[in-house]
CSV table of C-alpha atoms in Angstrom, one decimal:
chain,number,residue,atom,x,y,z
A,95,MET,CA,31.5,1.0,-19.1
A,96,LEU,CA,30.3,4.6,-18.2
A,97,LYS,CA,28.1,6.8,-19.6
A,98,ALA,CA,29.1,10.5,-20.7
A,99,LEU,CA,26.8,13.1,-22.5
A,100,ILE,CA,28.6,16.3,-23.6
A,101,VAL,CA,26.5,19.8,-24.2
A,102,ASP,CA,28.3,22.7,-25.5
A,103,ASP,CA,27.5,25.2,-28.0
A,104,GLU,CA,30.7,25.0,-30.0
A,105,TYR,CA,31.3,22.4,-32.5
A,106,LEU,CA,35.2,22.3,-33.0
A,107,VAL,CA,34.5,21.9,-28.9
A,108,ARG,CA,32.5,18.8,-28.9
A,109,MET,CA,34.4,17.3,-32.0
A,110,GLY,CA,37.8,18.1,-29.6
A,111,ILE,CA,36.3,16.4,-26.7
A,112,THR,CA,34.7,13.3,-28.8
A,113,GLN,CA,37.6,12.5,-31.2
A,114,THR,CA,40.6,13.3,-29.7
A,115,ILE,CA,40.2,11.6,-26.9
A,116,ASP,CA,40.4,7.7,-26.6
A,117,TRP,CA,37.4,7.3,-24.4
A,118,ALA,CA,37.3,3.2,-24.5
A,119,GLU,CA,40.6,3.4,-22.7
A,120,TYR,CA,39.2,5.2,-20.2
A,121,ASN,CA,36.4,3.2,-20.0
A,122,VAL,CA,33.7,5.5,-20.6
A,123,GLU,CA,31.0,5.5,-23.3
A,124,ILE,CA,30.3,8.9,-25.4
A,125,ILE,CA,26.4,8.9,-25.7
A,126,GLY,CA,25.2,11.6,-27.0
A,127,GLU,CA,26.2,15.7,-27.9
A,128,ALA,CA,23.7,18.6,-27.5
A,129,SER,CA,24.3,22.4,-28.4
A,130,ASN,CA,22.9,24.0,-25.7
A,131,GLY,CA,20.8,23.0,-22.4
A,132,GLU,CA,17.5,22.2,-23.8
A,133,GLU,CA,19.0,19.2,-26.2
A,134,GLY,CA,21.2,18.1,-22.8
A,135,LEU,CA,18.1,18.0,-21.0
A,136,GLU,CA,16.2,16.0,-23.0
A,137,LEU,CA,19.0,13.7,-24.2
A,138,ALA,CA,19.3,13.2,-20.4
A,139,LEU,CA,15.9,12.1,-19.5
A,140,GLN,CA,16.2,10.1,-22.1
A,141,HIS,CA,19.7,8.3,-21.5
A,142,ARG,CA,20.3,8.1,-18.2
A,143,PRO,CA,24.3,9.3,-18.5
A,144,ASP,CA,26.7,8.8,-15.5
A,145,VAL,CA,28.7,11.7,-16.4
A,146,ILE,CA,27.7,14.9,-18.0
A,147,ILE,CA,30.1,17.6,-19.4
A,148,THR,CA,28.6,20.9,-20.0
A,149,ASP,CA,29.9,24.2,-20.9
A,150,ILE,CA,28.2,27.4,-19.2
A,151,ARG,CA,27.2,30.1,-22.2
A,152,MET,CA,24.5,28.4,-24.4
A,153,PRO,CA,21.8,29.6,-25.8
A,154,TYR,CA,18.2,28.3,-24.9
A,155,MET,CA,19.2,27.2,-21.6
A,156,ASN,CA,22.7,27.9,-20.2
A,157,GLY,CA,24.7,25.7,-18.0
A,158,LEU,CA,23.2,26.1,-14.6
A,159,GLU,CA,19.9,26.4,-15.6
A,160,LEU,CA,20.6,22.6,-17.0
A,161,ILE,CA,22.2,22.1,-13.9
A,162,GLU,CA,19.3,23.0,-12.0
A,163,LYS,CA,16.8,21.3,-14.2
A,164,ILE,CA,19.3,18.1,-13.9
A,165,ARG,CA,19.0,18.2,-10.1
A,166,GLU,CA,15.0,18.6,-10.4
A,167,GLN,CA,15.0,15.4,-12.0
A,168,ASP,CA,16.7,14.3,-8.4
A,169,MET,CA,19.2,12.1,-11.1
A,170,LEU,CA,22.2,10.6,-9.9
A,171,VAL,CA,24.9,12.3,-12.5
A,172,GLY,CA,28.1,13.9,-11.8
A,173,ILE,CA,27.9,16.8,-13.9
A,174,VAL,CA,31.4,18.4,-15.0
A,175,VAL,CA,31.6,22.3,-15.7
A,176,LEU,CA,33.7,23.7,-18.5
A,177,SER,CA,34.7,26.9,-17.4
A,178,GLY,CA,36.6,30.3,-19.2
A,179,TYR,CA,38.6,32.3,-16.6
A,180,ASP,CA,35.8,35.1,-17.2
A,181,GLU,CA,33.4,33.0,-16.0
A,182,PHE,CA,34.6,31.6,-12.5
A,183,GLN,CA,32.6,33.4,-10.8
A,184,TYR,CA,29.5,31.0,-12.9
A,185,ALA,CA,31.9,27.6,-12.3
A,186,GLN,CA,31.6,28.9,-8.3
A,187,ALA,CA,27.5,29.2,-8.6
A,188,ALA,CA,27.7,25.8,-10.7
A,189,LEU,CA,29.0,23.9,-7.8
A,190,ARG,CA,26.6,25.6,-5.8
A,191,TYR,CA,23.8,23.6,-8.1
A,192,GLY,CA,24.9,20.8,-7.7
A,193,ALA,CA,28.0,20.2,-10.1
A,194,SER,CA,30.7,17.8,-9.0
A,195,THR,CA,34.0,19.8,-10.5
A,196,TYR,CA,34.9,22.3,-12.7
A,197,LEU,CA,37.7,22.9,-15.1
A,198,LEU,CA,38.7,26.4,-16.8
A,199,LYS,CA,39.5,26.4,-20.3
A,200,PRO,CA,41.3,25.9,-22.0
A,201,ILE,CA,40.9,22.1,-21.5
A,202,ASN,CA,43.9,19.6,-20.7
A,203,ILE,CA,42.4,16.6,-22.8
A,204,GLU,CA,44.7,14.3,-20.5
A,205,GLU,CA,42.6,16.3,-17.0
A,206,LEU,CA,39.5,16.1,-18.6
A,207,ALA,CA,39.5,12.6,-19.0
A,208,ASP,CA,41.1,11.9,-15.6
A,209,THR,CA,38.3,13.6,-14.4
A,210,VAL,CA,35.0,12.0,-16.0
A,211,ARG,CA,36.6,8.7,-15.2
A,212,SER,CA,36.9,9.9,-11.3
A,213,VAL,CA,33.5,11.4,-11.0
A,214,GLY,CA,31.9,8.2,-13.4
A,215,ASP,CA,33.7,5.8,-10.9
A,216,GLU,CA,32.2,7.9,-8.1
A,217,ILE,CA,29.1,8.5,-9.3
A,218,LEU,CA,29.1,4.6,-10.4
A,219,GLY,CA,29.6,3.9,-6.4
A,220,LYS,CA,27.0,5.4,-5.0
A,221,LYS,CA,24.5,3.9,-7.8
A,222,GLN,CA,25.6,0.3,-6.4
A,223,LEU,CA,25.1,1.6,-2.7
A,224,SER,CA,21.9,2.9,-3.7
A,225,LYS,CA,20.8,-0.2,-5.3
A,226,ARG,CA,22.1,-2.5,-2.6
A,227,TYR,CA,20.3,0.0,-0.3
A,228,SER,CA,17.2,-0.5,-2.3
A,229,GLN,CA,17.6,-3.9,-2.4
A,230,LEU,CA,17.7,-4.2,1.6
A,231,ASN,CA,15.1,-2.1,1.9
A,232,GLU,CA,13.0,-4.7,-0.3
A,233,GLU,CA,14.1,-7.4,1.6
A,234,ILE,CA,13.6,-5.6,5.4
A,235,ALA,CA,9.5,-5.2,3.6
A,236,ALA,CA,8.9,-8.6,3.0
A,237,ILE,CA,10.5,-9.8,5.9
A,238,SER,CA,8.1,-7.5,7.9
A,239,LYS,CA,5.2,-8.6,5.8
A,240,GLN,CA,5.9,-12.4,6.7
A,241,PHE,CA,5.9,-11.6,9.8
A,242,TRP,CA,2.8,-9.8,10.1
A,243,GLN,CA,1.2,-12.3,8.3
A,244,ASP,CA,1.8,-15.2,10.5
A,245,LEU,CA,1.4,-13.1,13.5
A,246,LEU,CA,-2.2,-11.7,13.1
A,247,HIS,CA,-2.9,-15.5,11.2
A,248,GLY,CA,-1.9,-17.2,14.4
A,249,GLN,CA,1.6,-19.0,12.7
A,250,LEU,CA,3.9,-17.9,15.4
A,251,HIS,CA,4.1,-19.5,18.5
A,252,SER,CA,7.7,-19.0,19.6
A,253,GLU,CA,7.7,-16.1,22.1
A,254,GLU,CA,11.5,-16.0,21.6
A,255,PHE,CA,11.2,-15.8,17.6
A,256,ILE,CA,8.7,-13.6,17.8
A,257,THR,CA,11.2,-11.3,20.2
A,258,SER,CA,13.9,-11.4,17.6
A,259,LYS,CA,11.7,-9.9,14.6
A,260,ILE,CA,10.8,-7.5,16.9
A,261,LYS,CA,13.8,-5.9,17.6
A,262,LEU,CA,15.3,-6.9,13.8
A,263,LEU,CA,12.5,-4.7,12.9
A,264,GLU,CA,12.5,-2.1,15.6
A,265,LEU,CA,9.2,-2.6,16.7
A,266,GLN,CA,10.0,-2.5,20.2
A,267,LEU,CA,6.6,-0.6,22.1
A,268,GLU,CA,7.9,2.8,24.6
A,269,PRO,CA,6.2,3.1,27.4
A,270,GLY,CA,3.0,4.6,26.5
A,271,LYS,CA,2.9,3.8,23.3
A,272,ALA,CA,0.2,1.3,21.7
A,273,MET,CA,-0.3,-0.2,18.5
A,274,LEU,CA,-3.6,-0.1,16.4
A,275,PRO,CA,-4.5,-2.1,13.3
A,276,LEU,CA,-6.6,-1.3,10.2
A,277,SER,CA,-8.1,-3.3,7.7
A,278,ILE,CA,-8.8,-1.9,4.8
A,279,ALA,CA,-11.0,-4.0,2.5
A,280,PHE,CA,-12.1,-3.4,-1.2
A,281,PRO,CA,-16.0,-5.3,-2.7
A,282,ALA,CA,-15.8,-8.3,-3.9
A,283,ASP,CA,-15.7,-8.3,-8.1
A,284,ASN,CA,-15.0,-5.1,-8.6
A,285,GLY,CA,-12.0,-3.1,-10.3
A,286,LEU,CA,-10.0,-2.1,-7.3
A,287,GLN,CA,-7.7,-4.4,-6.7
A,288,GLY,CA,-4.6,-3.8,-9.3
A,289,THR,CA,-1.4,-3.3,-8.7
A,290,ASP,CA,-2.0,0.7,-9.9
A,291,VAL,CA,-5.0,1.2,-6.9
A,292,GLY,CA,-2.7,-0.7,-4.5
A,293,LYS,CA,0.3,1.7,-5.1
A,294,ALA,CA,-2.1,4.4,-5.0
A,295,LEU,CA,-3.2,3.5,-1.5
A,296,VAL,CA,-0.3,3.6,-0.4
A,297,ASP,CA,1.3,6.9,-1.6
A,298,GLU,CA,-2.4,8.2,-0.4
A,299,ALA,CA,-1.7,6.4,2.9
A,300,ALA,CA,1.4,8.2,3.4
A,301,VAL,CA,0.2,12.0,3.0
A,302,ILE,CA,-3.4,11.5,4.8
A,303,LEU,CA,-0.6,10.3,7.6
A,304,GLU,CA,1.0,13.1,7.7
A,305,ALA,CA,-1.7,15.2,9.4
A,306,TYR,CA,-1.7,12.5,12.8
A,307,SER,CA,0.4,11.8,15.0
A,308,PHE,CA,0.6,8.4,14.1
A,309,GLU,CA,3.4,6.1,13.2
A,310,GLN,CA,3.2,3.5,10.3
A,311,LEU,CA,4.4,0.2,11.3
A,312,CYS,CA,3.2,-1.6,8.2
A,313,LEU,CA,1.0,-1.3,5.4
A,314,PHE,CA,0.6,-4.6,3.4
A,315,ARG,CA,-2.0,-6.4,0.7
A,316,ASP,CA,-2.8,-9.9,2.8
A,317,SER,CA,-5.4,-10.8,-0.3
A,318,HIS,CA,-6.6,-9.4,-2.7
A,319,LEU,CA,-9.4,-8.0,-1.2
A,320,GLU,CA,-7.8,-6.7,2.0
A,321,TRP,CA,-5.0,-4.5,2.6
A,322,VAL,CA,-3.9,-4.1,6.5
A,323,MET,CA,-2.1,-0.9,8.6
A,324,ILE,CA,-0.7,-1.1,11.6
A,325,LEU,CA,-0.4,1.8,13.8
A,326,ARG,CA,1.5,2.6,16.5
A,327,THR,CA,0.1,5.7,18.4
A,328,ASP,CA,1.8,7.5,22.0
A,329,GLU,CA,-1.8,8.7,22.4
A,330,PRO,CA,-4.0,5.9,22.7
A,331,GLU,CA,-6.8,7.0,24.4
A,332,LEU,CA,-7.5,9.2,21.3
A,333,ALA,CA,-6.4,6.6,18.6
A,334,GLY,CA,-9.8,5.2,17.7
A,335,ASP,CA,-11.4,8.9,17.0
A,336,SER,CA,-8.4,9.4,15.0
A,337,ALA,CA,-8.1,6.5,13.2
A,338,ARG,CA,-12.0,6.8,12.7
A,339,ARG,CA,-11.1,9.9,10.5
A,340,LEU,CA,-7.9,8.9,9.0
A,341,GLY,CA,-10.4,5.9,7.5
A,342,LYS,CA,-13.6,8.0,6.3
A,343,GLN,CA,-10.5,10.2,4.3
A,344,LEU,CA,-8.9,7.0,2.9
A,345,SER,CA,-12.9,5.6,1.7
A,346,GLU,CA,-13.3,9.3,0.3
A,347,TRP,CA,-10.2,9.5,-1.6
A,348,SER,CA,-11.4,5.8,-3.2
A,349,GLN,CA,-14.9,7.0,-4.0
A,350,GLN,CA,-13.8,10.1,-5.7
A,351,HIS,CA,-10.4,8.8,-7.6
A,352,PHE,CA,-12.1,5.5,-8.6
A,353,GLY,CA,-15.8,5.6,-8.2
A,354,GLN,CA,-16.4,2.9,-5.4
A,355,ALA,CA,-15.7,3.6,-1.4
A,356,LEU,CA,-13.6,0.8,0.2
A,357,SER,CA,-14.3,0.3,4.1
A,358,VAL,CA,-12.1,0.4,6.6
A,359,GLY,CA,-12.0,-1.6,9.9
A,360,ILE,CA,-10.6,-0.6,13.3
A,361,GLY,CA,-9.6,-2.3,15.9
A,362,LYS,CA,-9.0,-1.6,19.5
A,363,PRO,CA,-5.8,0.0,20.1
A,364,THR,CA,-3.1,-2.7,22.5
A,365,GLN,CA,0.0,-1.5,24.1
A,366,GLU,CA,1.1,-5.4,24.6
A,367,TRP,CA,1.9,-8.0,21.8
A,368,ASN,CA,-0.3,-10.8,22.9
A,369,GLY,CA,-3.6,-8.7,21.7
A,370,ILE,CA,-3.2,-7.5,18.4
A,371,VAL,CA,-4.5,-11.1,17.2
A,372,ASP,CA,-7.5,-10.2,18.6
A,373,SER,CA,-7.5,-6.7,17.7
A,374,TYR,CA,-6.8,-7.1,13.9
A,375,LYS,CA,-9.5,-10.1,13.9
A,376,GLN,CA,-12.0,-7.3,15.3
A,377,ALA,CA,-10.9,-4.6,13.0
A,378,SER,CA,-11.1,-7.4,9.8
A,379,LEU,CA,-14.5,-8.3,10.6
A,380,ALA,CA,-15.4,-4.6,11.1
A,381,ALA,CA,-14.3,-3.8,7.6
A,382,GLN,CA,-16.2,-6.6,5.8
A,383,ARG,CA,-19.2,-5.5,7.5
A,384,ALA,CA,-19.0,-2.0,6.3
A,385,LEU,CA,-18.4,-2.9,3.0
A,386,SER,CA,-20.8,-1.5,0.6
A,387,GLY,CA,-23.8,-1.1,3.1
A,388,ILE,CA,-23.5,-4.4,4.1
A,389,GLU,CA,-24.3,-6.7,5.9
A,390,ARG,CA,-25.4,-8.4,2.9
A,391,VAL,CA,-28.2,-10.7,4.4
A,392,LEU,CA,-30.6,-9.1,6.2
A,393,TYR,CA,-29.9,-6.3,3.2
A,394,ALA,CA,-33.3,-6.6,2.0
A,395,GLU,CA,-34.9,-6.7,5.5
A,396,GLU,CA,-32.9,-3.7,7.1
A,397,GLU,CA,-33.9,-1.6,3.6
A,398,ALA,CA,-36.9,-2.5,4.3
A,399,GLY,CA,-36.7,-2.3,8.7
A,400,ALA,CA,-39.1,1.4,8.6
A,401,ARG,CA,-41.8,-0.6,6.5
A,402,CYS,CA,-41.3,-3.8,9.4
A,403,ARG,CA,-43.1,-4.1,12.7
A,404,ARG,CA,-41.2,-4.1,15.6
A,405,GLU,CA,-41.5,-7.6,16.0
A,406,ILE,CA,-39.6,-8.4,12.7
A,407,ARG,CA,-36.7,-5.7,13.5
A,408,ASP,CA,-36.0,-7.5,16.7
A,409,ALA,CA,-36.0,-10.6,15.2
A,410,LEU,CA,-33.4,-9.7,12.8
A,411,ALA,CA,-31.5,-8.4,15.5
A,412,PHE,CA,-31.7,-11.7,17.2
A,413,ILE,CA,-30.7,-13.3,14.0
A,414,ARG,CA,-27.4,-10.6,13.7
A,415,GLU,CA,-26.4,-11.1,17.5
A,416,HIS,CA,-27.2,-15.3,17.7
A,417,TYR,CA,-26.8,-16.5,14.2
A,418,ALA,CA,-23.4,-18.7,15.3
A,419,GLY,CA,-25.3,-20.7,17.8
A,420,ASN,CA,-28.1,-23.5,17.7
A,421,ILE,CA,-30.8,-20.9,17.3
A,422,THR,CA,-34.6,-22.0,16.7
A,423,VAL,CA,-38.0,-19.9,15.6
A,424,GLU,CA,-38.9,-20.7,19.1
A,425,MET,CA,-36.3,-19.2,20.6
A,426,VAL,CA,-36.5,-15.9,18.2
A,427,ALA,CA,-39.8,-15.8,19.2
A,428,ALA,CA,-39.6,-15.7,22.9
A,429,ALA,CA,-37.3,-13.4,22.5
A,430,VAL,CA,-39.6,-10.7,20.9
A,431,PHE,CA,-42.5,-12.0,23.1
A,432,VAL,CA,-44.7,-13.4,20.2
A,433,SER,CA,-46.0,-17.3,19.5
A,434,PRO,CA,-43.6,-18.9,16.8
A,435,THR,CA,-46.3,-19.2,14.5
A,436,HIS,CA,-47.1,-15.6,14.7
A,437,LEU,CA,-43.4,-14.8,14.4
A,438,MET,CA,-43.5,-17.2,10.8
A,439,HIS,CA,-46.6,-15.5,9.5
A,440,LEU,CA,-44.7,-11.8,10.0
A,441,PHE,CA,-41.9,-13.3,8.4
A,442,ARG,CA,-44.1,-14.3,5.5
A,443,LYS,CA,-45.9,-11.5,5.1
A,444,ASP,CA,-43.5,-8.2,5.7
A,445,LEU,CA,-40.4,-10.0,4.1
A,446,ASN,CA,-41.9,-12.9,2.2
A,447,LYS,CA,-39.1,-15.2,3.3
A,448,THR,CA,-39.5,-17.8,6.1
A,449,PHE,CA,-37.5,-17.4,9.1
A,450,TYR,CA,-35.3,-19.9,8.3
A,451,GLU,CA,-34.2,-19.0,4.9
A,452,CYS,CA,-33.4,-15.3,6.3
A,453,LEU,CA,-31.5,-17.4,9.2
A,454,THR,CA,-29.7,-19.1,6.5
A,455,GLU,CA,-29.1,-16.3,4.2
A,456,TYR,CA,-27.2,-14.5,6.9
A,457,ARG,CA,-25.4,-17.6,7.8
A,458,ILE,CA,-24.3,-18.4,4.2
A,459,GLU,CA,-23.1,-14.3,3.7
A,460,GLU,CA,-21.3,-14.5,7.2
A,461,ALA,CA,-19.5,-17.6,5.9
A,462,LYS,CA,-18.4,-15.7,2.6
A,463,ARG,CA,-17.3,-12.7,4.4
A,464,MET,CA,-14.7,-15.3,6.3
A,465,LEU,CA,-13.5,-17.3,3.5
A,466,ARG,CA,-12.7,-14.1,1.8
A,467,ASN,CA,-10.2,-13.8,4.5
A,468,PRO,CA,-7.2,-16.0,5.0
A,469,MET,CA,-7.1,-16.4,8.3
A,470,TYR,CA,-9.9,-18.3,8.6
A,471,ARG,CA,-9.8,-22.1,7.2
A,472,VAL,CA,-12.8,-23.8,5.4
A,473,TYR,CA,-13.4,-26.8,7.5
A,474,GLU,CA,-13.8,-24.1,10.1
A,475,VAL,CA,-16.3,-21.7,8.6
A,476,GLY,CA,-18.9,-23.7,8.4
A,477,ASN,CA,-19.1,-24.0,11.9
A,478,GLN,CA,-18.0,-20.7,13.2
A,479,VAL,CA,-21.4,-19.6,11.1
A,480,GLY,CA,-23.6,-21.9,13.4
A,481,PHE,CA,-23.8,-25.4,10.8
A,482,THR,CA,-22.3,-28.1,13.1
A,483,ASP,CA,-22.5,-30.6,9.8
A,484,SER,CA,-19.7,-29.8,7.2
A,485,LYS,CA,-21.3,-31.7,4.5
A,486,TYR,CA,-24.6,-29.6,4.9
A,487,PHE,CA,-22.7,-26.7,4.8
A,488,SER,CA,-21.2,-27.3,1.6
A,489,GLN,CA,-24.5,-28.3,0.5
A,490,ILE,CA,-26.5,-25.5,1.4
A,491,PHE,CA,-23.4,-23.2,0.7
A,492,LYS,CA,-23.0,-24.4,-3.0
A,493,LYS,CA,-27.0,-24.5,-3.6
A,494,MET,CA,-27.0,-20.7,-2.8
A,495,THR,CA,-23.2,-19.1,-3.8
A,496,GLY,CA,-23.1,-21.8,-7.1
A,497,ILE,CA,-19.6,-22.5,-5.9
A,498,PRO,CA,-18.5,-24.8,-3.1
A,499,PRO,CA,-17.0,-23.1,-0.1
A,500,SER,CA,-13.2,-24.3,-1.2
A,501,GLU,CA,-13.4,-22.8,-4.3
A,502,TYR,CA,-14.9,-19.7,-3.1
A,503,ALA,CA,-12.1,-19.3,-1.0
A,504,LYS,CA,-9.7,-19.8,-3.3
A,505,THR,CA,-11.4,-17.3,-5.7
A,506,TYR,CA,-12.0,-14.7,-3.4
A,507,GLY,CA,-9.1,-15.2,-0.8
């Protein structure tokens, strides 16, 4: 049933409209009456009618002002203006302001009822069409998100399927254009993963992107700690610098509005679809390593870097670069030109830790970073951070974090 609102400063006119027409016969419900534009606007915002029947000359806020205010609210509502012969110029102005039509006084009751139903039916049609468009957009957004997630996490292997999705989502790359993935990472155990923050991030990204030549292909939440943005650019050689400025703006915005900075990792621009996965992995790794400082291991060691002697700084750099391999203190000692015994002594003296404690801590922190990303499987992580025995990896991980790696992945992934 159509909902209609009557706005007229004359009580008898309002009574005549409501009581001399059997509105139910026209599938119309009168949901309210107002004696001036201010009251009418308040009722319109409260009840969201399909049709407003309004006079032009009224106290406090006239009909033209009411129409203008309604249109500023972006309400999908039909407006029927009641106008006297001496107000014809106002009726024409009302049409320019966004009224649907006007009727000249004295009003023909049957004509008014037919007009309200006609205008209302048109509005309902537009609302249904708008709803359908919204549903389609939501469906396309869901398809797009699923496509990107499956693609970036290596779940798609059929070139024919990938090509069909690219065509469906209009993601084709024209000559000279490239894709650029960004990983937007939130620190664990903070309040920056809520729905409100996510919506604010989407809105802010849209505002910031207006200043750049990028086209946003997607922006979605990949896990509760990471959002993924894929940009398209026709200036691949300049994209890296622009993306870094964009990432800095997003991080500063987060710090300013939520008291905590997010981290943005940027992949390498790629003009080939088969390069997007590796580029995304680069972005995700960069974002995680940038968090809150962020190479969490060696954190005390790095902060103490200025106080550590050269051999320790070089050893820590060697660990960072080669932690995933089967490295030993002998290997590191040879790389920094000291004996193994002397190097172990320096670790104890400068860091109050053994060489193997530092190595294990770094490996576990890297494992935690990987487990927060659903693209990595739990059984793969231990091997990728330097543990050849998965059972031993699980034991060490639980000892250092208090929970098994599988539980950590479920909680933070």
